[in-house]
Every structure is written in C-alpha cells, then in structure tokens.
C-alpha cells in the first residue's frame, strides 16, 4: 500500500520514436513548397505526401490544439515535444471544408489513433498542395531530432520516421 504512495514515479523517456502519421511518400522538410516549413522557421521535421486521407497520431501524448479550421493538430508527447501536423498547404482557406476531426483538445492519444480524415481530392482542387508536414515546434526543449527514414514510401502507424530526444 505505501509503495504506491511513496514509491518512485515512473521516469518518462527523454527519447521517443514517431511513427508515420499517414500512408504515402515521406520527403524531407526542405522539399515542402512553402518557406515557413522548408526553411525550418517553425522547427525541424519531415513531410508526407499522403496517398489516402487519414491522418494518425504518430506518438502517445495529449492533443493540445486542434485548429478551428481542422487543418492542423498539435500533440504534446510524454517527453515534452510539441508535434504539429499541418494537413496540406494553404488549407486554412478551405475553412474546414473536407476535414473531419476525430479528436479534441485534452484528449489522450496513442500512436495510430485516427486524428483527422480529409478529402484529398478537394484539397488538390482548393488548396496549394496536399503535402503534410510534421514539425517539432518547441526546439528550446529538444536536444536532437533524428530521421529514422529519410525518404520513400511509408505506411501509417507502421514505420518509425523520427527519433526525438528532449534535453
């Protein structure tokens, strides 16, 4: 009984593995046709050109932000990393059309949980690009972001794509 009250708290690993958050072609963040992402103004990351319209949680954590227009989600991982997934480019102008969110702020998620479904054909028609960047936005608490896979086809929730180590 006292062990539960006074026992050591379980240590959270400083290093986490992020899984592919969509099925499609993984590319480097520098290939995103938008300088905010390509020049890493928001942080280090990768991008996936999705082949299907389902975006999944890449890691266990808590949803800290679902953008009102449903085009982006931020998850805070257990090691403190804040992970932004931005679906398509210039999709904010779509005002949520074609996007369905399956999570809300404060929800705990596991890797592989469905976050958002999106009509990729509608995004192709109404926005700049379907490329979907993932960025670690709080570089101040991150020691290292390492790409597990640099490019190629990935399957959502199966391939590890990044290793993120907190300070």
XYZ file of C-alpha atoms in Angstrom:
167
model
C 0.000 0.000 0.000
C 2.706 2.510 0.985
C 4.761 1.584 -2.057
C 2.092 3.205 -4.252
C 2.049 6.324 -2.106
C 5.777 6.751 -1.629
C 7.270 4.767 -4.493
C 9.353 6.386 -7.180
C 7.474 7.994 -10.035
C 7.964 6.216 -13.328
C 10.596 8.009 -15.391
C 9.467 9.340 -18.754
C 11.922 8.523 -21.514
C 13.651 11.567 -22.992
C 13.831 9.790 -26.355
C 10.689 8.950 -28.288
C 10.005 7.340 -31.661
C 7.481 8.916 -34.005
C 5.619 6.666 -36.406
C 4.393 7.593 -39.876
C 1.269 9.700 -39.392
C -0.069 8.995 -42.894
C 0.400 6.459 -45.658
C 2.269 7.925 -48.608
C 5.695 9.178 -49.654
C 7.997 10.555 -46.958
C 10.127 13.530 -48.038
C 12.479 15.904 -46.247
C 11.051 19.072 -44.737
C 13.226 21.071 -47.142
C 11.122 19.724 -50.040
C 7.906 21.345 -48.765
C 6.983 24.098 -51.268
C 6.490 26.678 -48.514
C 9.412 28.602 -46.947
C 7.898 28.534 -43.443
C 8.340 24.759 -43.419
C 11.239 24.300 -45.871
C 13.453 26.826 -44.068
C 12.507 25.302 -40.690
C 11.096 28.571 -39.333
C 8.683 26.540 -37.188
C 11.159 23.766 -36.382
C 12.711 20.530 -37.566
C 10.556 17.854 -39.139
C 9.545 15.828 -42.166
C 6.640 15.720 -44.606
C 4.448 13.062 -46.142
C 2.658 13.313 -49.465
C -0.393 11.292 -48.421
C -1.926 8.659 -50.683
C -5.040 8.352 -48.529
C -6.992 10.854 -46.471
C -6.376 9.597 -42.945
C -4.004 11.296 -40.517
C -2.983 9.374 -37.394
C -1.232 10.185 -34.127
C 2.499 9.498 -34.553
C 3.102 9.137 -30.808
C 1.444 8.711 -27.445
C 0.572 12.052 -25.912
C -2.104 14.682 -25.422
C -3.850 16.731 -28.088
C -3.100 20.314 -27.037
C -4.517 22.095 -30.075
C -6.994 21.342 -32.851
C -7.088 24.296 -35.217
C -10.614 25.697 -35.739
C -10.424 25.053 -39.484
C -9.449 21.411 -38.788
C -6.323 21.539 -40.998
C -3.773 21.108 -38.196
C -3.321 19.343 -34.859
C -0.682 19.705 -32.133
C 0.181 16.792 -29.837
C 2.433 17.070 -26.803
C 4.458 13.890 -26.384
C 5.353 12.477 -22.979
C 8.909 13.849 -23.265
C 7.550 17.387 -23.783
C 7.980 17.605 -27.571
C 5.202 19.568 -29.277
C 4.361 17.997 -32.620
C 2.444 19.976 -35.239
C 0.837 18.104 -38.121
C -0.296 20.542 -40.825
C -2.505 18.899 -43.460
C -1.777 20.359 -46.877
C -0.576 23.861 -47.734
C -2.836 26.909 -47.689
C -5.664 24.692 -46.461
C -6.737 27.265 -43.851
C -8.591 28.997 -46.711
C -10.819 25.919 -47.034
C -12.442 26.861 -43.693
C -12.690 23.235 -42.588
C -14.413 22.011 -45.750
C -13.343 18.445 -46.486
C -11.833 17.901 -42.998
C -13.310 15.826 -40.169
C -11.569 15.817 -36.789
C -11.772 12.734 -34.591
C -10.080 14.202 -31.508
C -10.470 17.258 -29.327
C -8.121 19.302 -27.162
C -7.197 17.498 -23.952
C -7.711 14.028 -25.426
C -5.017 11.446 -24.723
C -3.922 9.577 -27.846
C -1.736 6.609 -28.668
C 0.328 6.138 -31.812
C -2.075 5.003 -34.518
C -5.194 6.776 -33.219
C -7.120 8.499 -36.020
C -6.817 12.300 -35.735
C -8.342 13.708 -38.931
C -9.879 12.431 -42.150
C -9.524 14.656 -45.175
C -10.851 14.658 -48.734
C -7.528 14.767 -50.617
C -9.227 15.421 -53.963
C -10.891 18.508 -52.509
C -7.557 19.687 -51.079
C -5.940 19.195 -54.509
C -8.727 21.271 -56.042
C -8.959 24.095 -53.476
C -5.533 24.414 -51.827
C -1.906 24.749 -52.885
C -0.710 21.205 -52.117
C -1.628 18.002 -50.233
C 1.877 17.626 -48.745
C 1.516 17.254 -44.979
C 4.415 18.487 -42.831
C 5.125 17.344 -39.278
C 7.222 19.788 -37.244
C 8.657 19.752 -33.715
C 7.701 23.300 -32.717
C 9.425 23.694 -29.344
C 13.105 23.371 -30.249
C 14.088 25.002 -26.940
C 13.348 21.772 -25.030
C 14.658 19.389 -27.704
C 18.225 18.134 -27.812
C 18.078 16.151 -31.050
C 15.724 15.248 -33.901
C 16.985 12.324 -35.954
C 15.365 10.973 -39.110
C 14.909 7.204 -38.914
C 13.910 7.088 -42.590
C 14.991 9.900 -44.902
C 12.579 9.283 -47.799
C 10.412 6.701 -49.541
C 7.044 5.061 -49.154
C 5.709 4.707 -45.608
C 2.648 3.087 -44.089
C 0.785 4.935 -41.346
C 1.488 3.679 -37.824
C 3.968 1.052 -39.065
C 7.196 2.836 -39.958
C 9.254 4.776 -37.410
C 10.193 8.068 -39.079
C 11.784 10.256 -36.372
C 13.562 9.922 -33.062
C 13.174 12.963 -30.811
C 15.293 13.448 -27.683
C 14.396 16.072 -25.089
C 17.047 17.980 -23.099
